[in-house]
XYZ file of C-alpha atoms in Angstrom:
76
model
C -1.647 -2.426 5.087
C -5.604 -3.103 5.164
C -4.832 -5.022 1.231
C -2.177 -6.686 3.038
C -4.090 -8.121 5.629
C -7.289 -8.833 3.639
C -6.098 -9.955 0.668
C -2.329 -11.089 1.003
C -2.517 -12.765 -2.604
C -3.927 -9.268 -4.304
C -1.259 -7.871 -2.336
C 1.998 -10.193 -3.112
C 0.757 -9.944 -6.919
C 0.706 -6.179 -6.756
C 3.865 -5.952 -4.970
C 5.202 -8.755 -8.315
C 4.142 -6.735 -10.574
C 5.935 -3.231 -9.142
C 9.327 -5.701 -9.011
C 8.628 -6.410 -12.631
C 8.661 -2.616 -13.680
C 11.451 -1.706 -11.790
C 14.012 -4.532 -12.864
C 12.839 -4.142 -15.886
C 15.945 -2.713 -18.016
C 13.470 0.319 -19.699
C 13.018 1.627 -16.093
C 16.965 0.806 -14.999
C 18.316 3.706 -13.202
C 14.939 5.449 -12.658
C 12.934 6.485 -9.839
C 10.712 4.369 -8.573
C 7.349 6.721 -9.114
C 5.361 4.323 -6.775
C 1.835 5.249 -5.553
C 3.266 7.120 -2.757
C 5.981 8.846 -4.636
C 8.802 8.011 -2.602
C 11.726 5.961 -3.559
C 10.557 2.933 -1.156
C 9.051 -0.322 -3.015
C 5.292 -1.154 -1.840
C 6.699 -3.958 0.311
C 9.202 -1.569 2.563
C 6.028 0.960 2.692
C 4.311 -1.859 4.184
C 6.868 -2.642 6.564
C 7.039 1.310 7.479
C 3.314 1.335 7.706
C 3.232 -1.920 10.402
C 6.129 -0.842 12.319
C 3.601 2.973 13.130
C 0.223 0.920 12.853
C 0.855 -2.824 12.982
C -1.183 -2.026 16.777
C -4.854 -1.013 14.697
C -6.574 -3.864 14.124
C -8.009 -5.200 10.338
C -11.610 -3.991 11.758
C -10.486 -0.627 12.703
C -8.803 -0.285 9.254
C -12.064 -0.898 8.379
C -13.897 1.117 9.971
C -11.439 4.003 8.613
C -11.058 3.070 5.047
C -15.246 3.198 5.211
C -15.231 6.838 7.161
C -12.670 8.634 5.569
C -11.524 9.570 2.068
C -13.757 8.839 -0.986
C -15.026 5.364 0.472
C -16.672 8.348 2.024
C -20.347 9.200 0.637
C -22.005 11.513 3.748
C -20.695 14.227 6.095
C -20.893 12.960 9.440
């Protein structure tokens, strides 16, 4: 969602380039093995992820993308 909002071109190219593998007649009738290993594209996980968090702003994605996970250097 945070790529999304920051950088919609990044985003729309990723989200080309996934549409490219998976009509892509070596990958017809396959799973779609995504980054979040579901059978959703990366453009209905975004729409899943701003219908639960479209309310938290691009600074407070921030803020959590900074504090958590291995943006994470220090144990606060």
């Amino acid at each position: 969602m945070r790529l999304a909002r920051r950088e919609p071109t990044a985003f729309q190219a990723w989200a080309a380039a996934e549409h490219r593998k998976l009509t892509h007649p070596k990958w017809a009738h396959t799973r779609n093995h995504g980054v979040f290993a579901n059978d959703l594209t990366l453009v209905q996980n975004l729409e899943l992820a701003e219908k639960a968090f479209g309310h938290i702003s691009t600074e407070e994605l921030d803020h959590w993308r900074m504090s958590r996970g291995h943006a994470n250097t220090s144990r606060l």
